[in-house]
mmCIF file of C-alpha atoms in Angstrom:
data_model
loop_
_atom_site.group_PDB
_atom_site.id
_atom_site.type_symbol
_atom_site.label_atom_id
_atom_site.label_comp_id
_atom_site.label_asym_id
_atom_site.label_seq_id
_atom_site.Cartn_x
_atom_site.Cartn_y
_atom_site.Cartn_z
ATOM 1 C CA UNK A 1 0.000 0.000 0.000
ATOM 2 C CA UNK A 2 1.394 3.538 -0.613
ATOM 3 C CA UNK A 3 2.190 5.545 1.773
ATOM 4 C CA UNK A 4 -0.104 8.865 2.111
ATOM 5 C CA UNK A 5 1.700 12.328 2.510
ATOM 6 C CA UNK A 6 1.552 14.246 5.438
ATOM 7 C CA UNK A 7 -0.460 17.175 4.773
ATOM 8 C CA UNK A 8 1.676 19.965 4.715
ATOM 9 C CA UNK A 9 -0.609 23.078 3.523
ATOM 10 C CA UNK A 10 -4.287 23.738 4.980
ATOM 11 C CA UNK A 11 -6.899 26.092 4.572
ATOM 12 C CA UNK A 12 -9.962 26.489 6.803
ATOM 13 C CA UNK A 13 -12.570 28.950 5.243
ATOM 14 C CA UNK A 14 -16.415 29.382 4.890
ATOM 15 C CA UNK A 15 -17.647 31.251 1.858
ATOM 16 C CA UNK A 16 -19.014 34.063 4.518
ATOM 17 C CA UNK A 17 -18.256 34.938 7.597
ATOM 18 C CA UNK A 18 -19.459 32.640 10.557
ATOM 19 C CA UNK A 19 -18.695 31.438 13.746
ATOM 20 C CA UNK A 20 -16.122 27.937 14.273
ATOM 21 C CA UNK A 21 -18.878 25.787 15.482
ATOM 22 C CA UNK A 22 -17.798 23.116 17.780
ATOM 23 C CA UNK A 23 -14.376 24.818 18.874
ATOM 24 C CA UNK A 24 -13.154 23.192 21.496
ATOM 25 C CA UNK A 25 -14.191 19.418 19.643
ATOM 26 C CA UNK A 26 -12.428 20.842 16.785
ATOM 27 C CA UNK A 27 -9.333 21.667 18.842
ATOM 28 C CA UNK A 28 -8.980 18.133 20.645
ATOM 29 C CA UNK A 29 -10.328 16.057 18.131
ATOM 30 C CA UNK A 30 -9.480 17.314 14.423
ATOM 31 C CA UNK A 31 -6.176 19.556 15.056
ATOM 32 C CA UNK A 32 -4.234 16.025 16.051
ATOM 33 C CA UNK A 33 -4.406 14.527 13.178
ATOM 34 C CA UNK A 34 -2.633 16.963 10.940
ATOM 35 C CA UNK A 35 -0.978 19.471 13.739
ATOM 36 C CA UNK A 36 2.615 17.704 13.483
ATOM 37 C CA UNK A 37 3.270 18.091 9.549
ATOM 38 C CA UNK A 38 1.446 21.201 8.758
ATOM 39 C CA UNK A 39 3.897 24.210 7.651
ATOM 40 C CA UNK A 40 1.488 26.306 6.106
ATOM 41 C CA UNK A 41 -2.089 27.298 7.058
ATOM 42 C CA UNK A 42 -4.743 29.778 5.870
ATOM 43 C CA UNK A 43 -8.058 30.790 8.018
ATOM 44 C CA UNK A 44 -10.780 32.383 6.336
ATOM 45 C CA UNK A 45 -13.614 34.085 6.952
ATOM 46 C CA UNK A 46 -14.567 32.455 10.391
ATOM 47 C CA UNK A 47 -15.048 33.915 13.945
ATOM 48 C CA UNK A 48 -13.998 33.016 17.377
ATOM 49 C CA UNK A 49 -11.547 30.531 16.202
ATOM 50 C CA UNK A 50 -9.156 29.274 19.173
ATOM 51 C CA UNK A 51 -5.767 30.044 18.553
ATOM 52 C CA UNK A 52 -4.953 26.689 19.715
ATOM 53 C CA UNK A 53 -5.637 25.764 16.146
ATOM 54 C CA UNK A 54 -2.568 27.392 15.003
ATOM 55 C CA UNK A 55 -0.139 27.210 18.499
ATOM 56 C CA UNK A 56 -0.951 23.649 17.964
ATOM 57 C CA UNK A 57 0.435 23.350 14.771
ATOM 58 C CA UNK A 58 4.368 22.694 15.684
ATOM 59 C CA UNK A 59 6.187 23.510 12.275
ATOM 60 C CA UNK A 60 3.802 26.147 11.360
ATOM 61 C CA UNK A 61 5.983 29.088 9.312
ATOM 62 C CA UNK A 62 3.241 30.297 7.227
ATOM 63 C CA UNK A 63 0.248 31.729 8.569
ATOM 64 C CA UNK A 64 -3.002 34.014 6.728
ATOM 65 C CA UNK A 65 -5.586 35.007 7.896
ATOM 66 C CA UNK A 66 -8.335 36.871 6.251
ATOM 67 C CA UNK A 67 -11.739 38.208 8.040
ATOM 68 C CA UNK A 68 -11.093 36.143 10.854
ATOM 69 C CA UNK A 69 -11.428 37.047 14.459
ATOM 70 C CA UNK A 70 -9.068 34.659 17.024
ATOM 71 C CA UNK A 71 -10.171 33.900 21.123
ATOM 72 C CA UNK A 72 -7.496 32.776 23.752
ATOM 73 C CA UNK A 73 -6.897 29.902 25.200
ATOM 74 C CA UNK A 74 -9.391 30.572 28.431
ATOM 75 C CA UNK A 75 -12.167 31.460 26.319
ATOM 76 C CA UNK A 76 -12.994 28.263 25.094
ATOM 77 C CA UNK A 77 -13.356 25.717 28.019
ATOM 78 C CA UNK A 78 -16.161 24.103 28.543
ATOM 79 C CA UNK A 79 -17.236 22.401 31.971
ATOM 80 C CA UNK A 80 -19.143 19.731 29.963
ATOM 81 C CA UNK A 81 -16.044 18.364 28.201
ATOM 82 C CA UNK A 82 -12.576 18.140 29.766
ATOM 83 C CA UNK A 83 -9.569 20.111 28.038
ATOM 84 C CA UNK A 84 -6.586 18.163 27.481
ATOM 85 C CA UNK A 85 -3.236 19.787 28.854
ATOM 86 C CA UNK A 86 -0.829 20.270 26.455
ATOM 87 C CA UNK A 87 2.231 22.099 26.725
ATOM 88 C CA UNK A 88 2.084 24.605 23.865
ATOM 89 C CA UNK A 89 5.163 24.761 21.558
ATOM 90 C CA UNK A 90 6.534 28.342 20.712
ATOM 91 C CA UNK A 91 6.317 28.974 17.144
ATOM 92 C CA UNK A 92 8.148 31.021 15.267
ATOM 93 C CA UNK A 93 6.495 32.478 12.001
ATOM 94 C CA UNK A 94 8.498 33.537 8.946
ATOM 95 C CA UNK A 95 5.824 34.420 6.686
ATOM 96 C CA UNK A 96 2.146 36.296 7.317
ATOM 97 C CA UNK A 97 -0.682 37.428 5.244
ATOM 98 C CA UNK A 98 -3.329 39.976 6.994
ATOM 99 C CA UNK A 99 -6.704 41.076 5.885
ATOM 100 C CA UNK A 100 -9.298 42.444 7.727
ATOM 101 C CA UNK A 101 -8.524 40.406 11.421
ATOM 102 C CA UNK A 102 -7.643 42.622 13.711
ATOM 103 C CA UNK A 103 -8.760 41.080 16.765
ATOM 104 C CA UNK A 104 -7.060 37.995 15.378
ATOM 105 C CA UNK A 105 -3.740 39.839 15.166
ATOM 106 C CA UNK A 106 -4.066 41.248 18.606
ATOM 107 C CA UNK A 107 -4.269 37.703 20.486
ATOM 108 C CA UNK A 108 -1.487 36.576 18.127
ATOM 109 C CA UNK A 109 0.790 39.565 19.482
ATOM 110 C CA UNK A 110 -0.123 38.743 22.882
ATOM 111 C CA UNK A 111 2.642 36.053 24.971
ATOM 112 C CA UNK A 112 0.017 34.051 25.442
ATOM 113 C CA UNK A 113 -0.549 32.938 22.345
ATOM 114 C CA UNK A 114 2.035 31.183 22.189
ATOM 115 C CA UNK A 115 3.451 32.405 18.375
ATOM 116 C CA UNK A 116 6.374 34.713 17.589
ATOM 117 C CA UNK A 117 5.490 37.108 15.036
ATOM 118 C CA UNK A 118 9.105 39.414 15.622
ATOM 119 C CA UNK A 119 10.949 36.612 12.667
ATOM 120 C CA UNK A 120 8.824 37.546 10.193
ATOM 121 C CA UNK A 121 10.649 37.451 6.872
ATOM 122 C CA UNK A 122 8.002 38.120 4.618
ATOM 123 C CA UNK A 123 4.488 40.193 6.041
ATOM 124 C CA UNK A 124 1.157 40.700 3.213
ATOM 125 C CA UNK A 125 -1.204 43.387 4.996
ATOM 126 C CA UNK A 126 -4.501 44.484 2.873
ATOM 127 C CA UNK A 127 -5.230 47.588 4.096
ATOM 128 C CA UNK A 128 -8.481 48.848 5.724
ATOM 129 C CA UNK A 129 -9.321 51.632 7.846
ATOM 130 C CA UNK A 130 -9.974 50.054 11.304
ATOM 131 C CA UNK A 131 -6.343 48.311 11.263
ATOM 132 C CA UNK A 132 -3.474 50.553 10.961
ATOM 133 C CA UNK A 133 -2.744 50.828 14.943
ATOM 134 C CA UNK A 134 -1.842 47.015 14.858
ATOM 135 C CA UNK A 135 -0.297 46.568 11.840
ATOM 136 C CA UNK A 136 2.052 49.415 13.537
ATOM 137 C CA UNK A 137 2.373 47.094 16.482
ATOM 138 C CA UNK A 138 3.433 44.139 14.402
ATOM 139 C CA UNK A 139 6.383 46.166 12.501
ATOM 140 C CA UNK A 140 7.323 47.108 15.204
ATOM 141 C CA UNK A 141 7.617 43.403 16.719
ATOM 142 C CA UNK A 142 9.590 42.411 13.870
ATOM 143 C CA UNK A 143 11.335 45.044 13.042
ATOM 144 C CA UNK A 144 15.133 43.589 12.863
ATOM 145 C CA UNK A 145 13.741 40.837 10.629
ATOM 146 C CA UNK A 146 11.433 41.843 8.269
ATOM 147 C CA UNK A 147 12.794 41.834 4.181
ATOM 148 C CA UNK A 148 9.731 41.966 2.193
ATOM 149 C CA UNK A 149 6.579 44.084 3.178
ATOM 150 C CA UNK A 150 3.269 44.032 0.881
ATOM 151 C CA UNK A 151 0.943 46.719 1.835
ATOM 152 C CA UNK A 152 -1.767 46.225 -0.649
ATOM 153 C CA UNK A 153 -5.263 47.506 -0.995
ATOM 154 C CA UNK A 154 -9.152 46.657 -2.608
ATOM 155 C CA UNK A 155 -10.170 49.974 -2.524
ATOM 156 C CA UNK A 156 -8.545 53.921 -1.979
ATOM 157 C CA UNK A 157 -10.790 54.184 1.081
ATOM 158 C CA UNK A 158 -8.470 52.373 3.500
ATOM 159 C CA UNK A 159 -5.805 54.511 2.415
ATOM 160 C CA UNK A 160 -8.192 57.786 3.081
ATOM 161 C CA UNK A 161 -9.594 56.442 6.408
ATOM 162 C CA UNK A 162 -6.381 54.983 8.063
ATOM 163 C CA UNK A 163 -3.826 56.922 7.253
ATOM 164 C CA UNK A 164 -1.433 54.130 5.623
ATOM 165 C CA UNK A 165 0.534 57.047 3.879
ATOM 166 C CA UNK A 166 2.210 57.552 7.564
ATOM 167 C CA UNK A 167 3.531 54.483 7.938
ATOM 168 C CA UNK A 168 6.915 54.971 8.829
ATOM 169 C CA UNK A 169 9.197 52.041 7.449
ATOM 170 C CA UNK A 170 12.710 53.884 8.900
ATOM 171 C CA UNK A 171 13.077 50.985 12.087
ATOM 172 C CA UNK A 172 13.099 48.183 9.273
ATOM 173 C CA UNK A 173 16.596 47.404 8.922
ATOM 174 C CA UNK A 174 16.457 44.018 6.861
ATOM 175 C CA UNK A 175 13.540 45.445 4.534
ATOM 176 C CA UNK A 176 15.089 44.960 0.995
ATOM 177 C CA UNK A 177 12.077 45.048 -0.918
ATOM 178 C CA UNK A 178 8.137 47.164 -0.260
ATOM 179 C CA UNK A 179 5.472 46.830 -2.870
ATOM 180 C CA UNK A 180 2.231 48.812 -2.113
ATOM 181 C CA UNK A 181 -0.524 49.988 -4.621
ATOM 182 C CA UNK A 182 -0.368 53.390 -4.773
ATOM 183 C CA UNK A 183 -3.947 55.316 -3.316
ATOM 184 C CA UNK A 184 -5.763 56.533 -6.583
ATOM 185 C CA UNK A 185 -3.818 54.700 -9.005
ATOM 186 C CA UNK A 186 -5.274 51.628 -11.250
ATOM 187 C CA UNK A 187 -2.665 48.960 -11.989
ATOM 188 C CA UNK A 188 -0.168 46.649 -10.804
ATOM 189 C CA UNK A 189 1.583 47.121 -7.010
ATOM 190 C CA UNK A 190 4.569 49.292 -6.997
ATOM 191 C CA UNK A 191 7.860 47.729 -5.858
ATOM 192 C CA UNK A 192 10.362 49.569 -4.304
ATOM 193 C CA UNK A 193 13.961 47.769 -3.486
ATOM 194 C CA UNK A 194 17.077 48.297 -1.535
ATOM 195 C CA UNK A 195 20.556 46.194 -2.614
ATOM 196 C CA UNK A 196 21.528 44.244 0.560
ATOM 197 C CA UNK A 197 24.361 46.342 1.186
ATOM 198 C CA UNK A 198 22.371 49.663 1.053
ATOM 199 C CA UNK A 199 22.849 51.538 4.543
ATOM 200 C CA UNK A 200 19.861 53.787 3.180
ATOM 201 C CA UNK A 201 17.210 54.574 5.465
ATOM 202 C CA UNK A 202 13.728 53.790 4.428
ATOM 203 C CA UNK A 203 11.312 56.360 5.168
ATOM 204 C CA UNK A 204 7.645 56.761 5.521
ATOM 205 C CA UNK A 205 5.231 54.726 3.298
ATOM 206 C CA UNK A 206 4.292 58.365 1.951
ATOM 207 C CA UNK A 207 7.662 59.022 0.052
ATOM 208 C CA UNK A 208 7.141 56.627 -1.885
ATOM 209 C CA UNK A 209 4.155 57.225 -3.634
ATOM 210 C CA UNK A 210 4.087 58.412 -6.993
ATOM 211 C CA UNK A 211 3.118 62.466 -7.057
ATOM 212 C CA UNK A 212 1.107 63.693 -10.645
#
């Protein structure tokens, strides 16, 4: 018989956004079976998922998530069925797409979580007006590691609304390459790059968008 690969790559969605039903069955009785070969994962469009569901995943590097909201570990015990104690495993992500999840972001920067966001290599953010305060927080986490930085956008509002032009990128010493779309402009993202050996400063998000 041949052997089946270990699933390495994983995405939990819904079509709209809902609630994880079952969370704390899906924690002890689904994560197990594929928690010790995923490396990648991708949560969309579901609420109140327990970030157990990615602590628990022990080679986890790549993590998205995309209208999804994240509780902690207390918030999903239930006196009907028993949690199982497991000592958590620190991860340590090197790559992270964000879209619209800012409460997910904020228990992922908390200890508690359990997952290092401050090795990021490689950090995705679609902007939106409500999230610029976090997305602050997480540069800021990963500052001395970060080498590419998407800051992308649906629609010119989030730019309008959150004020992405102020972004300061000065603190990222390992950036070597941003590519934003441009607020008002139709067309592909524009990329901006720094030869490794550049001691350059970058500056804020601002300079480097195209002026008519």
């Amino acid at each position: 018989m041949a052997e089946i690969s270990p699933i390495r790559q994983l995405t939990i969605a819904s079509k709209g956004i809902i609630n994880l039903r079952n969370p704390l069955l899906f924690v002890d009785n689904v994560i197990p079976f594929f928690a010790s070969s995923i490396t990648s994962l991708t949560i969309q469009c579901l609420a109140h998922v327990p970030v157990e569901i990615i602590s628990s995943c022990v080679h986890l590097t790549s993590l998205a998530v995309s209208f999804t909201s994240l509780t902690g570990q207390s918030t999903i015990q239930s006196p009907g069925i028993p949690t199982k104690s497991k000592p958590l495993h620190h991860l340590q992500l090197t790559n992270f797409s964000y879209q619209n999840s800012r409460i997910a972001l904020e228990v992922l920067l908390r200890p508690s979580s359990h997952v290092d966001l401050s090795r990021l290599q490689t950090l995705i953010v679609y902007a939106d007006k409500s999230s610029y305060n976090i997305i602050k927080d997480l540069l800021k986490a990963c500052s001395n590691a970060l080498e590419e930085f998407a800051l992308l956008s649906v629609g010119d509002s989030a730019w309008v609304q959150g004020n992405w032009e102020n972004l300061n990128l000065q603190e990222m010493s390992r950036l070597r390459t941003f590519r934003f779309h441009p607020p008002f402009a139709n067309g592909p993202a524009r990329v901006v790059t720094r030869d490794p050996g550049s001691d350059k400063p970058w500056g804020a998000v601002t300079d480097y968008i195209p002026r008519s």
